[in-house]
Amino acid sequence: MPMKPPPSKVPRIDDHVPPRAVAPLPRPPCQIHKLSDELLLIIFGLYLNDEEDRIITGHPRQKPAITSTLSSSARPSTLLAVCRRWMSMRIKAPLWSSLAVYEPRMEQIPMITAWLERSLDAPLSLYLDSPTTDENSYPALQNILGLFLSEQILKRLQHITIRIVGYYFPFEIKSPLYLYAPLLRSVELDLEAMRRRYDPIWMLFCGPRTVKKVSWCPSNIQGAFSSIDWALLTHLKLSIVHEEPNGVGLDQLMKAFRHCTRLVDMQIAMNMPQSDIFPPPHSPYTPDQCADALRHIRQTRTPSHALPPDVRDAAVSAPIDLPCLRHLKVEAHLRDSEPLLARICVPNLETLQIVHFSSTQRSGMLGITSLLERSHAEPIFLSLFDPNMRRSETIKLVNCPQLRKLVRLELLVGPIGDSVMRAITDAQLMPQLRRLVLPNCCTSIGVLPEMVKSRVPMLQELRLSMGSTAKSARRMSSDQYLDLKSLKGISEEEKGHFLVIVD
């Protein structure tokens, strides 16, 4: 019997397709690669100078030795390791225009030299922080200061910060540096242990009419204080101590404020006595006469010693107007900040930070509310640290009508109870509030979620810590756990537009 032919193969569509390797699907281009080099450099600059990227300095390993600024852990080398295109931008000068050295060591010299070479001709901002005084740090300080203060670098230097813990300056400066630094506009010298040598060192860094941003430490700075052209000053940071020999007092600071017309940012640490500071005698001048005297001084730019006595006295008889001041931070020791706040007027204030390191019950918010009402200022950021502030004072501060434009509020005061939380619940007060910081919340169940419900969706972030009701335990109570669960539910309902951070 003849064999049957094999069944014919059923043709498939694959038989007509020549075998070949399967090509991968093309990847969509990353959106950031569409940005130009100029925009990338702007983004890189924001990353390298991010003030929110705070460094925990409790352990030396947690703070890199060389970064872009002392307040950030960012470095250009981190960006250059991302991709080839970013690596090709390593020669761009703005990436290397800022250099901060922490805990100087000899092994850092080659990297510092390479960093300065890559900066090309860009204006430089240099920072040097030496928190130790061991024998190994001084040779490194001498070499690094030799690089920072060389003639080639001084030609491009626009800002310099030097913080040294020691009794002598480890580098000999033979001639005034400002003669070789035409771009220098910002100087911060923190030489706390060099009290007797501070003024001569400052005079070598700063000319009489060159600097616009200054930061002084320690407080006995009579020579440096007198050498500044206050009419040009835009940023100021200093300490004032009541009746300290060769120090700057509150009255002397007020006399200098008569010439300040461009001051934008001011940080002052006060060390005032706990006893009452008697105000000056009642002024015989009217408010209009005081304003006219201050206007005359600022328009004519007449030195204080050349002013007529009546004009000189009238200008400080009323609160001094600082028309351009936007940011004010006051750290008050021993007593509150009222002696300073009562003598200034800040109509364009945007941010106000008050820190009261007081061991008495004198601290309060009278100076803060009176400053805002007198100046007709409506800040957008208010931060208050005062462990001794009473709840009634906190409620008065929250009810202040000058806070109607407030966007961010940090109440770092005593325990936040039900009365304070209910005052914040009123959404008609501070209607634009978006970020709120409330440490040590000790409220009844439901009070905190009720406050949040009244303020979302405008409120976007709440940062708080739950105060423990037990004496030795850090665990939360059942009521606090239920409140946090309710806050989580509100965050889910807002679909990520409301964030809760619990410390």
Short mmCIF file of C-alpha atoms in Angstrom, two decimals:
data_model
loop_
_atom_site.label_atom_id
_atom_site.label_comp_id
_atom_site.label_asym_id
_atom_site.label_seq_id
_atom_site.Cartn_x
_atom_site.Cartn_y
_atom_site.Cartn_z
CA MET A 1 0.00 0.00 0.00
CA PRO A 2 1.52 3.29 -1.05
CA MET A 3 2.46 5.72 1.74
CA LYS A 4 0.44 8.90 2.18
CA PRO A 5 2.22 12.11 1.42
CA PRO A 6 2.95 14.22 4.51
CA PRO A 7 0.35 16.83 5.27
CA SER A 8 1.08 20.15 3.72
CA LYS A 9 2.31 22.79 6.12
CA VAL A 10 -0.29 25.40 6.88
CA PRO A 11 1.20 28.74 5.88
CA ARG A 12 1.56 31.30 8.69
CA ILE A 13 2.05 35.00 8.52
CA ASP A 14 5.42 34.62 10.25
CA ASP A 15 6.73 32.63 7.25
CA HIS A 16 6.55 35.72 5.05
CA VAL A 17 8.43 37.91 7.55
CA PRO A 18 12.19 37.62 7.33
CA PRO A 19 13.78 36.82 10.68
CA ARG A 20 15.40 39.83 12.30
CA ALA A 21 16.20 41.16 15.71
CA VAL A 22 13.33 42.82 17.51
CA ALA A 23 14.17 46.53 17.85
CA PRO A 24 13.43 48.10 21.25
CA LEU A 25 10.80 50.75 21.43
CA PRO A 26 12.27 54.26 21.25
CA ARG A 27 12.42 55.97 24.61
CA PRO A 28 10.67 59.29 24.87
CA PRO A 29 13.23 62.05 25.44
CA CYS A 30 13.51 63.31 29.01
CA GLN A 31 11.96 66.74 29.35
CA ILE A 32 14.97 68.19 31.16
CA HIS A 33 17.16 67.52 28.09
CA LYS A 34 15.03 70.01 26.16
CA LEU A 35 16.24 72.83 28.40
CA SER A 36 19.00 75.08 27.18
CA ASP A 37 22.36 75.29 28.90
CA GLU A 38 21.49 78.72 30.25
CA LEU A 39 18.35 77.43 32.00
CA LEU A 40 20.22 74.42 33.35
CA LEU A 41 22.86 76.67 34.87
CA ILE A 42 20.13 78.67 36.62
CA ILE A 43 18.64 75.44 38.04
CA PHE A 44 22.09 74.26 39.10
CA GLY A 45 22.66 77.55 40.88
CA LEU A 46 19.42 77.16 42.83
CA TYR A 47 20.46 73.64 43.82
CA LEU A 48 23.96 74.62 44.90
CA ASN A 49 22.69 77.55 47.02
CA ASP A 50 19.59 75.95 48.47
CA GLU A 51 19.14 77.42 51.95
CA GLU A 52 16.56 74.77 52.86
CA ASP A 53 19.19 72.04 52.53
CA ARG A 54 20.43 72.42 56.09
CA ILE A 55 23.33 70.35 57.30
CA ILE A 56 23.30 68.59 60.65
CA THR A 57 26.61 69.58 62.18
CA GLY A 58 26.40 67.44 65.28
CA HIS A 59 28.77 64.87 63.77
CA PRO A 60 31.74 65.84 61.57
CA ARG A 61 31.00 63.15 58.99
CA GLN A 62 27.56 64.57 58.34
CA LYS A 63 29.00 67.77 56.90
CA PRO A 64 31.18 67.54 53.76
CA ALA A 65 34.50 69.32 54.00
CA ILE A 66 34.14 71.16 50.68
CA THR A 67 30.80 72.36 49.33
CA SER A 68 29.32 75.33 47.50
CA THR A 69 28.08 77.11 50.63
CA LEU A 70 28.37 76.53 54.37
CA SER A 71 24.58 76.08 54.67
CA SER A 72 24.27 73.44 51.95
CA SER A 73 25.77 70.01 51.27
CA ALA A 74 25.58 70.42 47.48
CA ARG A 75 28.63 70.21 45.21
CA PRO A 76 29.00 70.57 41.41
CA SER A 77 30.59 67.11 41.24
CA THR A 78 27.23 65.62 42.25
CA LEU A 79 25.57 67.19 39.22
CA LEU A 80 28.33 66.22 36.81
CA ALA A 81 27.88 62.52 37.60
CA VAL A 82 24.30 62.43 36.30
CA CYS A 83 24.79 62.20 32.53
CA ARG A 84 27.18 63.01 29.68
CA ARG A 85 25.57 66.30 28.84
CA TRP A 86 25.88 67.54 32.39
CA MET A 87 29.47 66.32 32.46
CA SER A 88 30.17 68.39 29.35
CA MET A 89 29.09 71.47 31.30
CA ARG A 90 31.88 71.04 33.86
CA ILE A 91 33.83 73.94 32.39
CA LYS A 92 30.95 76.36 32.89
CA ALA A 93 32.24 78.96 35.33
CA PRO A 94 29.01 79.64 37.34
CA LEU A 95 29.10 76.09 38.71
CA TRP A 96 32.37 76.85 40.48
CA SER A 97 31.78 80.49 41.47
CA SER A 98 31.06 79.61 45.12
CA LEU A 99 33.37 77.59 47.40
CA ALA A 100 32.99 76.71 51.08
CA VAL A 101 35.67 74.95 53.13
CA TYR A 102 34.74 73.40 56.46
CA GLU A 103 37.39 72.07 58.87
CA PRO A 104 40.39 72.95 56.68
CA ARG A 105 43.03 70.24 56.17
CA MET A 106 46.17 70.08 54.04
CA GLU A 107 44.77 67.30 51.85
CA GLN A 108 42.05 69.69 50.66
CA ILE A 109 44.52 72.06 48.96
CA PRO A 110 44.62 70.28 45.54
CA MET A 111 40.82 70.21 45.27
CA ILE A 112 40.54 73.86 46.32
CA THR A 113 43.13 74.85 43.72
CA ALA A 114 41.31 72.92 40.98
CA TRP A 115 37.99 74.46 42.06
CA LEU A 116 39.37 78.00 41.80
CA GLU A 117 40.93 77.25 38.39
CA ARG A 118 37.58 75.99 37.04
CA SER A 119 35.89 79.21 38.14
CA LEU A 120 37.71 80.97 35.27
CA ASP A 121 36.81 84.69 35.38
CA ALA A 122 33.52 84.43 37.30
CA PRO A 123 32.96 86.59 40.42
CA LEU A 124 33.73 84.51 43.51
CA SER A 125 32.02 83.88 46.85
CA LEU A 126 34.35 82.19 49.33
CA TYR A 127 33.57 80.68 52.74
CA LEU A 128 36.00 79.36 55.33
CA ASP A 129 34.88 77.81 58.63
CA SER A 130 37.41 76.48 61.14
CA PRO A 131 35.57 75.32 64.29
CA THR A 132 38.66 73.75 65.89
CA THR A 133 41.98 75.11 67.12
CA ASP A 134 44.21 72.06 66.91
CA GLU A 135 47.77 72.24 65.60
CA ASN A 136 46.87 70.51 62.33
CA SER A 137 44.39 73.22 61.30
CA TYR A 138 46.71 76.25 61.36
CA PRO A 139 49.05 75.20 58.49
CA ALA A 140 45.98 74.42 56.40
CA LEU A 141 44.42 77.77 57.34
CA GLN A 142 47.53 79.62 56.26
CA ASN A 143 47.63 77.88 52.89
CA ILE A 144 43.90 78.23 52.19
CA LEU A 145 43.88 81.90 53.19
CA GLY A 146 46.90 82.37 50.95
CA LEU A 147 44.83 81.03 48.04
CA PHE A 148 41.70 83.00 48.95
CA LEU A 149 43.56 86.29 49.44
CA SER A 150 45.93 86.07 46.50
CA GLU A 151 45.94 88.99 44.10
CA GLN A 152 44.41 86.97 41.25
CA ILE A 153 41.49 85.85 43.40
CA LEU A 154 40.95 89.27 45.01
CA LYS A 155 40.27 90.77 41.58
CA ARG A 156 37.18 88.54 41.29
CA LEU A 157 36.15 88.37 44.96
CA GLN A 158 32.64 89.66 45.71
CA HIS A 159 31.89 87.90 49.03
CA ILE A 160 34.03 86.34 51.74
CA THR A 161 33.12 84.64 55.01
CA ILE A 162 35.80 83.74 57.56
CA ARG A 163 34.98 82.00 60.84
CA ILE A 164 37.96 81.10 62.97
CA VAL A 165 38.03 79.87 66.56
CA GLY A 166 41.41 81.06 67.80
CA TYR A 167 43.23 83.93 69.44
CA TYR A 168 45.20 85.18 66.43
CA PHE A 169 44.67 85.50 62.72
CA PRO A 170 46.73 82.79 60.99
CA PHE A 171 47.66 84.88 57.94
CA GLU A 172 49.65 88.10 57.73
CA ILE A 173 48.00 90.81 55.66
CA LYS A 174 50.52 93.46 54.69
CA SER A 175 48.33 95.89 52.76
CA PRO A 176 44.58 96.69 52.63
CA LEU A 177 42.81 94.01 50.64
CA TYR A 178 40.06 96.28 49.35
CA LEU A 179 42.62 98.04 47.17
CA TYR A 180 42.91 94.84 45.10
CA ALA A 181 39.24 93.75 45.34
CA PRO A 182 37.09 96.18 43.34
CA LEU A 183 34.11 93.79 43.33
CA LEU A 184 34.07 93.11 47.08
CA ARG A 185 30.64 94.02 48.46
CA SER A 186 29.96 91.49 51.23
CA VAL A 187 32.20 90.60 54.19
CA GLU A 188 31.47 88.34 57.18
CA LEU A 189 34.18 88.08 59.83
CA ASP A 190 33.40 85.83 62.81
CA LEU A 191 36.48 86.10 65.03
CA GLU A 192 34.94 85.81 68.48
CA ALA A 193 38.21 85.16 70.33
CA MET A 194 40.08 88.04 68.63
CA ARG A 195 38.25 90.85 70.42
CA ARG A 196 41.24 93.17 70.72
CA ARG A 197 42.48 92.53 67.18
CA TYR A 198 39.14 92.60 65.36
CA ASP A 199 39.08 96.25 64.28
CA PRO A 200 42.55 96.25 62.61
CA ILE A 201 41.70 93.07 60.71
CA TRP A 202 38.37 94.51 59.56
CA MET A 203 40.03 97.70 58.33
CA LEU A 204 42.27 95.61 56.07
CA PHE A 205 39.28 93.91 54.45
CA CYS A 206 36.88 96.79 53.97
CA GLY A 207 37.33 100.25 52.57
CA PRO A 208 35.29 103.22 53.74
CA ARG A 209 32.81 103.17 50.83
CA THR A 210 32.91 99.70 49.31
CA VAL A 211 30.91 97.22 51.41
CA LYS A 212 27.12 96.83 51.27
CA LYS A 213 26.72 93.62 53.30
CA VAL A 214 28.45 93.22 56.65
CA SER A 215 28.38 90.65 59.45
CA TRP A 216 30.27 91.41 62.65
CA CYS A 217 31.24 89.14 65.52
CA PRO A 218 32.14 89.83 68.36
CA SER A 219 30.20 92.84 69.65
CA ASN A 220 33.07 95.20 70.55
CA ILE A 221 33.50 96.63 67.05
CA GLN A 222 33.72 100.38 67.53
CA GLY A 223 36.29 100.85 64.78
CA ALA A 224 34.48 98.67 62.24
CA PHE A 225 31.14 100.25 63.20
CA SER A 226 32.42 103.76 62.53
CA SER A 227 34.13 102.92 59.22
CA ILE A 228 30.97 101.84 57.36
CA ASP A 229 29.01 104.09 55.03
CA TRP A 230 25.56 103.34 56.43
CA ALA A 231 23.82 105.01 53.48
CA LEU A 232 25.10 102.22 51.19
CA LEU A 233 24.41 99.32 53.54
CA THR A 234 21.83 96.74 52.38
CA HIS A 235 22.50 93.76 54.74
CA LEU A 236 23.50 93.95 58.40
CA LYS A 237 24.26 91.32 61.04
CA LEU A 238 25.68 92.28 64.44
CA SER A 239 25.41 91.91 68.21
CA ILE A 240 24.57 94.69 70.63
CA VAL A 241 25.38 94.41 74.33
CA HIS A 242 24.17 96.88 76.92
CA GLU A 243 27.02 98.95 78.38
CA GLU A 244 29.86 96.72 77.16
CA PRO A 245 33.25 98.49 76.91
CA ASN A 246 34.12 99.23 73.27
CA GLY A 247 30.82 97.66 72.26
CA VAL A 248 27.89 98.91 70.24
CA GLY A 249 24.85 99.88 72.25
CA LEU A 250 21.25 100.44 71.28
CA ASP A 251 21.53 104.24 71.26
CA GLN A 252 24.56 104.15 68.98
CA LEU A 253 22.76 101.79 66.62
CA MET A 254 19.77 104.13 66.43
CA LYS A 255 22.05 107.03 65.50
CA ALA A 256 23.52 104.93 62.68
CA PHE A 257 20.01 104.06 61.47
CA ARG A 258 19.44 107.74 60.69
CA HIS A 259 21.53 107.26 57.55
CA CYS A 260 20.08 103.87 56.48
CA THR A 261 17.92 104.21 53.39
CA ARG A 262 18.78 100.97 51.56
CA LEU A 263 18.82 98.41 54.37
CA VAL A 264 16.97 95.28 53.19
CA ASP A 265 18.01 92.51 55.60
CA MET A 266 18.94 92.87 59.27
CA GLN A 267 19.86 90.27 61.92
CA ILE A 268 20.57 91.49 65.45
CA ALA A 269 21.49 89.57 68.59
CA MET A 270 20.64 91.56 71.71
CA ASN A 271 21.99 91.05 75.21
CA MET A 272 19.99 93.47 77.33
CA PRO A 273 19.61 93.62 81.13
CA GLN A 274 16.57 92.20 82.88
CA SER A 275 15.99 95.48 84.68
CA ASP A 276 13.86 98.14 83.07
CA ILE A 277 15.54 100.34 80.47
CA PHE A 278 14.18 103.81 81.02
CA PRO A 279 13.02 105.52 77.81
CA PRO A 280 14.55 108.85 76.83
CA PRO A 281 12.89 111.99 78.19
CA HIS A 282 9.73 113.20 76.49
CA SER A 283 10.61 114.71 73.15
CA PRO A 284 9.78 118.40 72.65
CA TYR A 285 9.52 117.80 68.90
CA THR A 286 6.37 116.94 67.00
CA PRO A 287 6.23 113.87 64.73
CA ASP A 288 6.43 116.13 61.66
CA GLN A 289 9.57 117.81 62.99
CA CYS A 290 11.16 114.41 63.63
CA ALA A 291 10.30 113.22 60.11
CA ASP A 292 11.66 116.43 58.56
CA ALA A 293 14.92 116.12 60.50
CA LEU A 294 15.39 112.49 59.42
CA ARG A 295 14.59 113.41 55.80
CA HIS A 296 17.14 116.24 55.89
CA ILE A 297 19.89 113.96 57.20
CA ARG A 298 19.27 111.34 54.51
CA GLN A 299 18.99 113.76 51.62
CA THR A 300 22.06 115.83 52.47
CA ARG A 301 24.06 112.84 53.83
CA THR A 302 25.57 115.12 56.44
CA PRO A 303 27.89 113.43 58.98
CA SER A 304 26.54 113.22 62.50
CA HIS A 305 29.17 115.51 64.00
CA ALA A 306 28.29 118.26 61.48
CA LEU A 307 24.55 118.29 62.18
CA PRO A 308 22.89 121.05 64.20
CA PRO A 309 21.99 119.80 67.69
CA ASP A 310 18.25 120.31 67.19
CA VAL A 311 18.24 118.29 63.93
CA ARG A 312 20.40 115.57 65.45
CA ASP A 313 18.18 115.18 68.49
CA ALA A 314 14.89 115.39 66.60
CA ALA A 315 15.88 112.59 64.21
CA VAL A 316 16.17 110.05 67.05
CA SER A 317 13.27 111.30 69.16
CA ALA A 318 10.78 109.19 67.22
CA PRO A 319 11.01 105.63 65.85
CA ILE A 320 13.50 105.51 62.99
CA ASP A 321 11.96 104.73 59.61
CA LEU A 322 13.71 101.94 57.68
CA PRO A 323 11.81 102.16 54.37
CA CYS A 324 13.46 99.32 52.46
CA LEU A 325 13.76 96.73 55.24
CA ARG A 326 12.17 93.44 54.13
CA HIS A 327 13.65 90.85 56.50
CA LEU A 328 14.21 91.27 60.22
CA LYS A 329 15.53 88.71 62.70
CA VAL A 330 16.10 89.51 66.38
CA GLU A 331 17.64 87.17 68.95
CA ALA A 332 17.08 88.59 72.42
CA HIS A 333 18.90 87.28 75.48
CA LEU A 334 17.94 87.90 79.13
CA ARG A 335 14.85 89.89 78.12
CA ASP A 336 12.57 90.38 75.13
CA SER A 337 13.15 92.37 71.94
CA GLU A 338 10.89 95.31 72.83
CA PRO A 339 13.72 97.86 73.44
CA LEU A 340 14.74 97.53 69.77
CA LEU A 341 11.32 97.02 68.16
CA ALA A 342 9.91 100.10 69.91
CA ARG A 343 12.45 102.39 68.22
CA ILE A 344 12.10 101.41 64.55
CA CYS A 345 9.41 101.60 61.88
CA VAL A 346 9.37 99.06 59.02
CA PRO A 347 6.48 99.72 56.60
CA ASN A 348 7.60 97.19 53.96
CA LEU A 349 8.47 94.28 56.25
CA GLU A 350 7.90 90.84 54.70
CA THR A 351 9.53 88.37 57.12
CA LEU A 352 9.88 88.70 60.89
CA GLN A 353 11.75 86.20 63.08
CA ILE A 354 11.87 86.74 66.85
CA VAL A 355 13.85 84.49 69.20
CA HIS A 356 13.55 85.08 72.95
CA PHE A 357 16.18 83.27 75.01
CA SER A 358 14.78 84.39 78.35
CA SER A 359 14.74 82.66 81.70
CA THR A 360 12.20 85.06 83.20
CA GLN A 361 8.52 85.75 82.62
CA ARG A 362 9.21 89.16 81.05
CA SER A 363 9.16 88.01 77.45
CA GLY A 364 6.02 88.63 75.44
CA MET A 365 4.53 89.90 72.21
CA LEU A 366 3.85 93.56 73.07
CA GLY A 367 6.83 94.78 71.04
CA ILE A 368 5.84 92.63 68.03
CA THR A 369 2.24 93.80 67.75
CA SER A 370 3.13 97.44 68.41
CA LEU A 371 5.81 97.30 65.69
CA LEU A 372 3.36 95.90 63.12
CA GLU A 373 0.60 98.35 64.02
CA ARG A 374 2.91 101.39 64.11
CA SER A 375 4.52 100.46 60.77
CA HIS A 376 1.25 99.34 59.09
CA ALA A 377 3.31 96.32 58.00
CA GLU A 378 1.68 93.13 56.76
CA PRO A 379 4.36 90.39 56.75
CA ILE A 380 4.00 87.14 54.87
CA PHE A 381 6.23 85.10 57.23
CA LEU A 382 6.32 85.21 61.03
CA SER A 383 8.42 82.97 63.26
CA LEU A 384 8.33 83.32 67.03
CA PHE A 385 10.38 81.33 69.54
CA ASP A 386 9.42 82.12 73.13
CA PRO A 387 8.99 79.27 75.65
CA ASN A 388 7.69 81.70 78.30
CA MET A 389 4.92 83.29 76.25
CA ARG A 390 1.56 82.95 77.92
CA ARG A 391 -1.41 81.53 76.06
CA SER A 392 -3.34 84.79 76.34
CA GLU A 393 -0.47 86.62 74.58
CA THR A 394 -0.34 83.98 71.87
CA ILE A 395 -4.07 84.42 71.24
CA LYS A 396 -3.62 88.21 70.99
CA LEU A 397 -0.86 87.73 68.46
CA VAL A 398 -2.98 85.39 66.33
CA ASN A 399 -5.82 87.95 66.40
CA CYS A 400 -3.54 90.78 65.21
CA PRO A 401 -5.16 92.33 62.09
CA GLN A 402 -1.72 93.02 60.56
CA LEU A 403 -1.37 89.27 59.85
CA ARG A 404 -4.05 89.22 57.16
CA LYS A 405 -1.46 88.52 54.43
CA LEU A 406 0.51 85.94 56.42
CA VAL A 407 1.45 82.86 54.39
CA ARG A 408 3.72 81.02 56.83
CA LEU A 409 3.50 80.97 60.63
CA GLU A 410 5.84 79.27 63.10
CA LEU A 411 4.60 79.41 66.70
CA LEU A 412 7.52 77.93 68.63
CA VAL A 413 6.03 78.81 71.99
CA GLY A 414 4.84 76.83 75.01
CA PRO A 415 2.30 74.02 74.81
CA ILE A 416 -0.45 74.73 72.27
CA GLY A 417 -3.72 74.13 74.08
CA ASP A 418 -7.36 74.19 73.08
CA SER A 419 -7.75 77.97 73.45
CA VAL A 420 -4.87 78.76 71.09
CA MET A 421 -5.97 76.11 68.59
CA ARG A 422 -9.54 77.44 68.54
CA ALA A 423 -8.18 80.93 67.88
CA ILE A 424 -6.29 79.60 64.86
CA THR A 425 -9.45 77.77 63.72
CA ASP A 426 -11.06 81.06 62.73
CA ALA A 427 -10.29 81.15 58.99
CA GLN A 428 -11.12 84.87 58.81
CA LEU A 429 -7.87 85.47 60.70
CA MET A 430 -4.79 84.92 58.52
CA PRO A 431 -6.96 83.88 55.52
CA GLN A 432 -3.93 83.27 53.25
CA LEU A 433 -2.10 80.93 55.64
CA ARG A 434 -0.52 78.02 53.75
CA ARG A 435 2.18 76.65 56.08
CA LEU A 436 1.83 76.26 59.84
CA VAL A 437 4.34 74.98 62.42
CA LEU A 438 2.97 74.08 65.87
CA PRO A 439 5.31 72.17 68.21
CA ASN A 440 4.13 70.54 71.42
CA CYS A 441 0.41 70.32 70.70
CA CYS A 442 -1.59 69.28 73.78
CA THR A 443 -5.19 69.60 72.65
CA SER A 444 -8.35 67.68 73.31
CA ILE A 445 -9.59 65.13 70.84
CA GLY A 446 -11.02 66.65 67.66
CA VAL A 447 -9.75 70.22 68.21
CA LEU A 448 -6.74 69.88 65.89
CA PRO A 449 -8.64 68.20 63.01
CA GLU A 450 -11.33 70.86 63.32
CA MET A 451 -8.73 73.60 62.83
CA VAL A 452 -7.35 71.85 59.75
CA LYS A 453 -10.81 71.34 58.20
CA SER A 454 -11.56 75.04 58.59
CA ARG A 455 -8.40 76.03 56.68
CA VAL A 456 -8.04 73.52 53.85
CA PRO A 457 -7.64 73.77 50.90
CA MET A 458 -5.74 77.03 51.56
CA LEU A 459 -3.60 75.33 54.23
CA GLN A 460 -1.08 73.14 52.41
CA GLU A 461 1.35 72.01 55.13
CA LEU A 462 1.10 71.40 58.87
CA ARG A 463 4.18 70.53 60.90
CA LEU A 464 3.66 69.62 64.52
CA SER A 465 4.81 67.53 67.44
CA MET A 466 2.50 65.85 69.89
CA GLY A 467 3.18 66.70 73.53
CA SER A 468 3.25 63.66 75.78
CA THR A 469 0.82 63.55 78.67
CA ALA A 470 2.87 60.98 80.55
CA LYS A 471 5.81 62.05 82.67
CA SER A 472 8.43 59.76 81.20
CA ALA A 473 6.91 58.26 78.08
CA ARG A 474 7.19 59.61 74.56
CA ARG A 475 4.34 57.51 73.21
CA MET A 476 1.20 59.25 72.03
CA SER A 477 -2.08 58.95 73.86
CA SER A 478 -5.10 57.30 72.27
CA ASP A 479 -6.71 60.73 71.66
CA GLN A 480 -3.60 61.98 69.85
CA TYR A 481 -3.51 58.82 67.75
CA LEU A 482 -7.12 59.39 66.71
CA ASP A 483 -6.35 63.00 65.80
CA LEU A 484 -3.45 61.91 63.60
CA LYS A 485 -5.70 59.34 61.95
CA SER A 486 -8.22 62.09 61.20
CA LEU A 487 -5.45 64.29 59.75
CA LYS A 488 -4.38 61.43 57.50
CA GLY A 489 -7.96 61.11 56.28
CA ILE A 490 -8.08 64.84 55.48
CA SER A 491 -4.83 64.54 53.55
CA GLU A 492 -6.25 61.67 51.49
CA GLU A 493 -9.42 63.64 50.78
CA GLU A 494 -7.33 66.58 49.53
CA LYS A 495 -5.43 64.17 47.21
CA GLY A 496 -1.97 65.22 48.26
CA HIS A 497 -2.63 68.97 48.37
CA PHE A 498 -2.35 68.92 52.18
CA LEU A 499 0.73 67.53 53.92
CA VAL A 500 1.11 66.60 57.61
CA ILE A 501 4.60 66.28 59.11
CA VAL A 502 4.89 64.94 62.65
CA ASP A 503 8.23 65.32 64.42
#
